[in-house]
Structure formats: C-alpha cells, structure tokens
PDB file of C-alpha atoms in Angstrom:
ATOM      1  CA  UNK Z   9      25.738 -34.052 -76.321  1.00  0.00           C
ATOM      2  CA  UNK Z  10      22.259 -33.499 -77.562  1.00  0.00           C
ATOM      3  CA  UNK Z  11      21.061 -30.635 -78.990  1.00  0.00           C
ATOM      4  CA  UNK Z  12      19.067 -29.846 -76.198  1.00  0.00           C
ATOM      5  CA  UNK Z  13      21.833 -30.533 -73.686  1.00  0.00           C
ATOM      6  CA  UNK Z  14      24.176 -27.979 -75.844  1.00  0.00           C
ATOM      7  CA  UNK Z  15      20.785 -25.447 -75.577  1.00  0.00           C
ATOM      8  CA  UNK Z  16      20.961 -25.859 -71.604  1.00  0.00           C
ATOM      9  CA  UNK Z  17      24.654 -25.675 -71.856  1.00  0.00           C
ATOM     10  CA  UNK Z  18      25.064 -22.282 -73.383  1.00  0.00           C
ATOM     11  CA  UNK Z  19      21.937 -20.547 -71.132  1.00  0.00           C
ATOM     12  CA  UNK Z  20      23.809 -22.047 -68.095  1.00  0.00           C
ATOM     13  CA  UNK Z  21      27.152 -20.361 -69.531  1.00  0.00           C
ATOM     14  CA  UNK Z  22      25.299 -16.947 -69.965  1.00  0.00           C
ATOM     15  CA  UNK Z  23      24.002 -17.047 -66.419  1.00  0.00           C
ATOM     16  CA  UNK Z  24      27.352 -17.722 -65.039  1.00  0.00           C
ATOM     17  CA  UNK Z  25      28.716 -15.125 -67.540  1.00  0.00           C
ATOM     18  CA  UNK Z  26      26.096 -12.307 -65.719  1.00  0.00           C
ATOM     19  CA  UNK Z  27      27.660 -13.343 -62.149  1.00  0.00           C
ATOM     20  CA  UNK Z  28      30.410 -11.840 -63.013  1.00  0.00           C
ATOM     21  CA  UNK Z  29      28.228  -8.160 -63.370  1.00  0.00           C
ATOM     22  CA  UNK Z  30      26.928  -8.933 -59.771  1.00  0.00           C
ATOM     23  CA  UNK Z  31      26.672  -5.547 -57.824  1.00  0.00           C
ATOM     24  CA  UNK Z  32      26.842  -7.413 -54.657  1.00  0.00           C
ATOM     25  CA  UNK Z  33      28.902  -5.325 -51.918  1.00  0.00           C
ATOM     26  CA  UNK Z  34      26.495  -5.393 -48.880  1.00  0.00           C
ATOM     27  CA  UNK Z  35      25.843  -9.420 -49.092  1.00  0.00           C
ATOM     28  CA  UNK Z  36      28.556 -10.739 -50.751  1.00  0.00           C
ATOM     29  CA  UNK Z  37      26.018 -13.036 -52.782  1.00  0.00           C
ATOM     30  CA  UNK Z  38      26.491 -12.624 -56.339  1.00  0.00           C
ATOM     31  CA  UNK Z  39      23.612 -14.042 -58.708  1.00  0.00           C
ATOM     32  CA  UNK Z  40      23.418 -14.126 -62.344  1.00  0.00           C
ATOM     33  CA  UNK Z  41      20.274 -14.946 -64.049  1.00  0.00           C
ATOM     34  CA  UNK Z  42      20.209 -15.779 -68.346  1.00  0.00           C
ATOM     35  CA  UNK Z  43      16.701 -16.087 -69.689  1.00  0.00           C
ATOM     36  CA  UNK Z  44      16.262 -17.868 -72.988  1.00  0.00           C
ATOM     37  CA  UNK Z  45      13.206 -16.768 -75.302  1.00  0.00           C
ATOM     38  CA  UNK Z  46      11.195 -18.351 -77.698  1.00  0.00           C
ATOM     39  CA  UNK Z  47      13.591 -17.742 -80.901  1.00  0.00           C
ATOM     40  CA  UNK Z  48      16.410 -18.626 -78.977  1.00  0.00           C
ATOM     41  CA  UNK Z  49      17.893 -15.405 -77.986  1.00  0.00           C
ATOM     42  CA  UNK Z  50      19.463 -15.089 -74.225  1.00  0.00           C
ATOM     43  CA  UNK Z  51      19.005 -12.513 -71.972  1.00  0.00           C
ATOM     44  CA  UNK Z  52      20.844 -12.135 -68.841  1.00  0.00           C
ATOM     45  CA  UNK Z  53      20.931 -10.352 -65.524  1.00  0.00           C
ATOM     46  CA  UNK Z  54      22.883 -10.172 -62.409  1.00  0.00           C
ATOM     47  CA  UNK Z  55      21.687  -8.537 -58.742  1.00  0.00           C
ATOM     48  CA  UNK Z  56      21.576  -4.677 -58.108  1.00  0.00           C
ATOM     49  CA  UNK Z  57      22.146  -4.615 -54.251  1.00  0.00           C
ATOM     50  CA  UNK Z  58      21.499  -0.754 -52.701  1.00  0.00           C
ATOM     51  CA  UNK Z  59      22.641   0.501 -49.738  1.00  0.00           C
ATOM     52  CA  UNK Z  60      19.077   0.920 -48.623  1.00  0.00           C
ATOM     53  CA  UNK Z  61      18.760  -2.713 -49.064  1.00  0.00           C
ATOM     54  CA  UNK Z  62      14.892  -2.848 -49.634  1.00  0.00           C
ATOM     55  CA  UNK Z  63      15.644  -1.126 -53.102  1.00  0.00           C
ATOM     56  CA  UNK Z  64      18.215  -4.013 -54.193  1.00  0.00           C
ATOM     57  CA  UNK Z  65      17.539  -6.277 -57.168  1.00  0.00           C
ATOM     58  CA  UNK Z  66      17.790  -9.777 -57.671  1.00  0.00           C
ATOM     59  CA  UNK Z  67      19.030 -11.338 -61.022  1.00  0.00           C
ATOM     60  CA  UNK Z  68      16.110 -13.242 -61.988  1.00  0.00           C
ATOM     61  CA  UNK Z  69      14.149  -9.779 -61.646  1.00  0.00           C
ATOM     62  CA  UNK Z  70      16.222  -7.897 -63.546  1.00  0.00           C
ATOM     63  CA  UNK Z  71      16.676  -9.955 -66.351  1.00  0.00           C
ATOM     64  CA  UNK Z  72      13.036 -10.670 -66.861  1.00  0.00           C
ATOM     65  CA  UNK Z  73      12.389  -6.548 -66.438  1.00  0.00           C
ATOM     66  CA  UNK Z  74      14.753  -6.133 -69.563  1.00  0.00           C
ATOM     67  CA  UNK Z  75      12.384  -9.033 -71.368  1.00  0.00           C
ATOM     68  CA  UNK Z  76       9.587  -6.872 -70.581  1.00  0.00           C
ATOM     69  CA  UNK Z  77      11.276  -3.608 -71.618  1.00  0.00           C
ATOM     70  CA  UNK Z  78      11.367  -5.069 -75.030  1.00  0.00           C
ATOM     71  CA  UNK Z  79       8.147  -6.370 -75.296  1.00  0.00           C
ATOM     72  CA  UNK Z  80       9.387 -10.000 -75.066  1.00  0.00           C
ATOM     73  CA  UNK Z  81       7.873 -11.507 -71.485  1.00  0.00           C
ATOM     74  CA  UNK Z  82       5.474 -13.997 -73.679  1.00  0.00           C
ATOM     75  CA  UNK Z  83       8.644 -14.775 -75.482  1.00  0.00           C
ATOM     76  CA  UNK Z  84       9.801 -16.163 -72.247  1.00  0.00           C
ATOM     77  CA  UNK Z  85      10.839 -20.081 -72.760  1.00  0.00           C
ATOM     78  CA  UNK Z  86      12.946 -21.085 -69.853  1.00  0.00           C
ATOM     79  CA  UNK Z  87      15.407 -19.855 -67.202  1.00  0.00           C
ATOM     80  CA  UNK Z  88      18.953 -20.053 -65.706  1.00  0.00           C
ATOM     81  CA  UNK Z  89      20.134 -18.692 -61.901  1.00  0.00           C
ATOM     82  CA  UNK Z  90      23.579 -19.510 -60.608  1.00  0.00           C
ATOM     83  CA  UNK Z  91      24.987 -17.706 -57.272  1.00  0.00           C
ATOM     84  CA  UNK Z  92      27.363 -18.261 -54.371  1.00  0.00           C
ATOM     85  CA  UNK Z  93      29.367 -16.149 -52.358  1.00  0.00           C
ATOM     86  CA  UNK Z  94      31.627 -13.441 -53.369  1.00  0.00           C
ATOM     87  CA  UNK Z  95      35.464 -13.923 -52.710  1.00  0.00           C
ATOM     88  CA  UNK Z  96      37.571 -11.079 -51.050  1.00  0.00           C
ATOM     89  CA  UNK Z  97      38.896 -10.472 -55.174  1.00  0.00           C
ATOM     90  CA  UNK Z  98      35.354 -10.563 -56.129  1.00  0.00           C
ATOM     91  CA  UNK Z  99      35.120 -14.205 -57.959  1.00  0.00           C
ATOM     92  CA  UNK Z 100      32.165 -16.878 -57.255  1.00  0.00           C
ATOM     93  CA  UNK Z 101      32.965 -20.249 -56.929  1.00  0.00           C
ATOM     94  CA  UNK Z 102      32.014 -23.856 -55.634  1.00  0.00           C
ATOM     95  CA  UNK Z 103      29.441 -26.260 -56.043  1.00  0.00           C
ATOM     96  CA  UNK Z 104      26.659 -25.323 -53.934  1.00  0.00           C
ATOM     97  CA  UNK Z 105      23.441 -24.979 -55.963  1.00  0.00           C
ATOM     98  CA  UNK Z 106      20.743 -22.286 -55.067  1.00  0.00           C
ATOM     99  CA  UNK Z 107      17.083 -21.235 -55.862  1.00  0.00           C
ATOM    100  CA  UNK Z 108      15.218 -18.566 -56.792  1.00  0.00           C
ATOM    101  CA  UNK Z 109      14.032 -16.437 -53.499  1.00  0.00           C
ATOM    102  CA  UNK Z 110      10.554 -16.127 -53.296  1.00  0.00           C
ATOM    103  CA  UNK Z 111       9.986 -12.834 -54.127  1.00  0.00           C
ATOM    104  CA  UNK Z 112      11.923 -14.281 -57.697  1.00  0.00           C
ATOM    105  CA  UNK Z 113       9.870 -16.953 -57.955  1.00  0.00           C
ATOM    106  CA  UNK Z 114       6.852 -15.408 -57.855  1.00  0.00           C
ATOM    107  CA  UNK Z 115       7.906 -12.683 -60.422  1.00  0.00           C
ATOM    108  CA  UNK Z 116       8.828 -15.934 -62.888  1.00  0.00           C
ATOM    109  CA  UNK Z 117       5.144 -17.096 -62.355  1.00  0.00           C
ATOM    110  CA  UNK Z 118       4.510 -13.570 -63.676  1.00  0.00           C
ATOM    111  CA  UNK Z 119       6.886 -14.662 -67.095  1.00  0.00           C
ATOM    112  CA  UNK Z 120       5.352 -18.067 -66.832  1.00  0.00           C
ATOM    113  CA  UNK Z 121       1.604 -17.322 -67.086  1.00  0.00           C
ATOM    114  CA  UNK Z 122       1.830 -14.791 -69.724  1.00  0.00           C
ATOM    115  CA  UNK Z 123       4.280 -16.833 -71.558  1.00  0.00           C
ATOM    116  CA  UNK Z 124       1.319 -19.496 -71.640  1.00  0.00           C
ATOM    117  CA  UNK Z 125       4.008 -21.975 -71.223  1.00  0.00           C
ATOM    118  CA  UNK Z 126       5.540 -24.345 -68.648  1.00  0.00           C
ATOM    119  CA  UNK Z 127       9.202 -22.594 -68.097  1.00  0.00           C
ATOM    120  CA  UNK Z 128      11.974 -24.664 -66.912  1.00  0.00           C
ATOM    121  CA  UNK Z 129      14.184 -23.273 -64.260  1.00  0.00           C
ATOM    122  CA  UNK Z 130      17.346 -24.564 -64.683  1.00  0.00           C
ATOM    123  CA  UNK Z 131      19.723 -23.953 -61.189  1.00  0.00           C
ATOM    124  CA  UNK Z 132      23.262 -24.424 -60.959  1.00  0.00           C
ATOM    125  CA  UNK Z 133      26.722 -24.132 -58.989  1.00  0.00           C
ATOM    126  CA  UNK Z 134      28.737 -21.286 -60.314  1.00  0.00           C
ATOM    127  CA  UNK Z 135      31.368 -24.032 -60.685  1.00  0.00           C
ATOM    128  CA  UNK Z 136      30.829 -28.117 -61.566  1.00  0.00           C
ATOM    129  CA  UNK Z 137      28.246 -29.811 -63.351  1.00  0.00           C
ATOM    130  CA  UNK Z 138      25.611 -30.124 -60.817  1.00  0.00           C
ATOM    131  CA  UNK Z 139      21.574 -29.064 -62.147  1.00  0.00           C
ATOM    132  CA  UNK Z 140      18.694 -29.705 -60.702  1.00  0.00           C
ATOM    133  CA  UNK Z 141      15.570 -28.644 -62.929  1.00  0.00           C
ATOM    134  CA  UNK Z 142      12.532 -27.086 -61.314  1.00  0.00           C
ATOM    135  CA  UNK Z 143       9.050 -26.250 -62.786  1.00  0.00           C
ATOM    136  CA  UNK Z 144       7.194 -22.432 -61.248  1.00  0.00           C
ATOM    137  CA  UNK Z 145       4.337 -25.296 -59.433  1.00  0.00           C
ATOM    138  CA  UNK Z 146       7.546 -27.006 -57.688  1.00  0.00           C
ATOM    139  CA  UNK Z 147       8.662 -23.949 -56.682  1.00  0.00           C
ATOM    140  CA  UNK Z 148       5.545 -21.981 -56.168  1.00  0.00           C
ATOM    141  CA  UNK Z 149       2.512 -24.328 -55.081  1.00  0.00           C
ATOM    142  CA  UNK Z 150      -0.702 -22.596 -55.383  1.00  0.00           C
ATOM    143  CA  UNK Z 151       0.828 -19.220 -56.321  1.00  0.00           C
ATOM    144  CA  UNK Z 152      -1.496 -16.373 -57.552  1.00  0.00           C
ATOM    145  CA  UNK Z 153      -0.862 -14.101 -60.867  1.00  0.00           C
ATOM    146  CA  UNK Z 154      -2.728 -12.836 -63.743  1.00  0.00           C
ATOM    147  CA  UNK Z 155      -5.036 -15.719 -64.350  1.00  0.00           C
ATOM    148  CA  UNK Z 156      -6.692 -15.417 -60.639  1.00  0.00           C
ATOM    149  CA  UNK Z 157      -7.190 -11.431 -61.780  1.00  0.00           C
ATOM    150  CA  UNK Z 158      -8.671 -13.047 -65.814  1.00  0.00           C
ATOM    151  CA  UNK Z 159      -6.304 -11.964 -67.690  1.00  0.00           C
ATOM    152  CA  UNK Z 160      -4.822 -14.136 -69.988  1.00  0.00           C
ATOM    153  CA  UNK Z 161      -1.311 -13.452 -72.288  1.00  0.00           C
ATOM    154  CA  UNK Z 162      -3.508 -12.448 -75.255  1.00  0.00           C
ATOM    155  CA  UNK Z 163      -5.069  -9.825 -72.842  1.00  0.00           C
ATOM    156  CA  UNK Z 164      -1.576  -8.461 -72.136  1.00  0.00           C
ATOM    157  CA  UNK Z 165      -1.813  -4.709 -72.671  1.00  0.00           C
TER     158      UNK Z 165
END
C-alpha cells in the first residue's frame, strides 16, 4: 500500500471513527465526517440532529466549523464522509456509499476556495472497501463563494 493509499486509509478510519459520535435520534442517519489539513493533522465530526430539525448539523459542517474555530480552514487539504442508517443498538453498517447534501457541499466550496486548493472528497460505506473520489466542481457545478464576492484566501479576515 502506497503511502498515499495508507494517508486515505487512516482519514477514512477517522471518519468512520466520528460515526460512532452521531447524535442521530430523529433520522436514524448517522454521518461522520474526518477532515485532513495541510500538516497532516485530522479533524473529525459527526451530525448534531435537534428536535427542531432546521437547527440540526451535518458532519461535514461541523467538522469544518471546528477547522475554522482554530484558524485552520486554509489548512484544509481534503475530506472524508461515511453514513448509513442507524441500527435499533445504535451501530452503522453496510456498503452503501453516500454524498455530501447540498447544503454540505456548498459549505466545502467555502473550505475549498479559501484553502486555494482542489480538495478531494473521499466517500465511503461505513463498512467494505468501496470509494468513489469526488472533486467540489463534480459535486457543485457552477457554485458561488468568496471569489464571486473578490475575496481571495489571503483576504481572509
């Protein structure tokens, strides 16, 4: 296994790792989220459902909100998300692979553009091998953020 493949390997293991956290009683539909930075750190974050469900949180969101918190959102180098439904006991399995929502995906074109980087979004089963790699374009097609409003990562305030 490359080193690379070991890299993937280990942010995929901390995303399944933050499933676990998933506050997820109203759905069911547990997500964890890991988000790998520039130096090679991981951070990770799971859904925040609400019983007024507007307030709820997805993974990807709240994982990228604790990059921010520390100052590290141009740090931002790439991105896991695994989630599936939640067992009566509370575990996630099978193979089924899922996507960033779009309200997610347009919050990691947020990360992405002031990153100033291409981020990889890596999405897998909470169980199995199965990956499929998607870029914030792929995901996102003409999507708007902080360059149609000028600013740029290095205007960041």
């Amino acid at each position: 296994m490359s080193a690379e493949d070991k890299n993937i390997a280990a942010l995929v293991a901390a995303a399944r790792g933050a499933l676990a956290h998933a506050h997820a009683p109203y759905s069911r539909f547990a997500v964890g989220a890991a988000v790998r930075l520039t130096d090679g750190s991981i951070v990770t974050g799971s859904n925040f459902e609400n019983a007024s469900y507007g307030l709820s949180l997805c993974a990807e969101t709240v994982a990228l909100a604790t990059v921010n918190a520390q100052g590290r959102l141009a740090d931002v180098a790439e991105i896991a998300v695994v989630g599936g439904g939640m067992a009566a006991d509370g575990s996630v399995g099978g193979e089924a692979i899922v996507s960033p929502c779009g309200r997610c995906r347009q919050v990691i074109n947020e990360a992405e553009q002031m990153a100033g980087r291409p981020l990889a979004i890596y999405c897998v089963a909470p169980e199995g091998d199965g990956l499929v790699e998607h870029r914030v374009a792929d995901l996102l097609p003409h999507a708007f953020g902080p360059a149609d409003l000028g600013i740029t990562p290095a205007q960041k305030s």
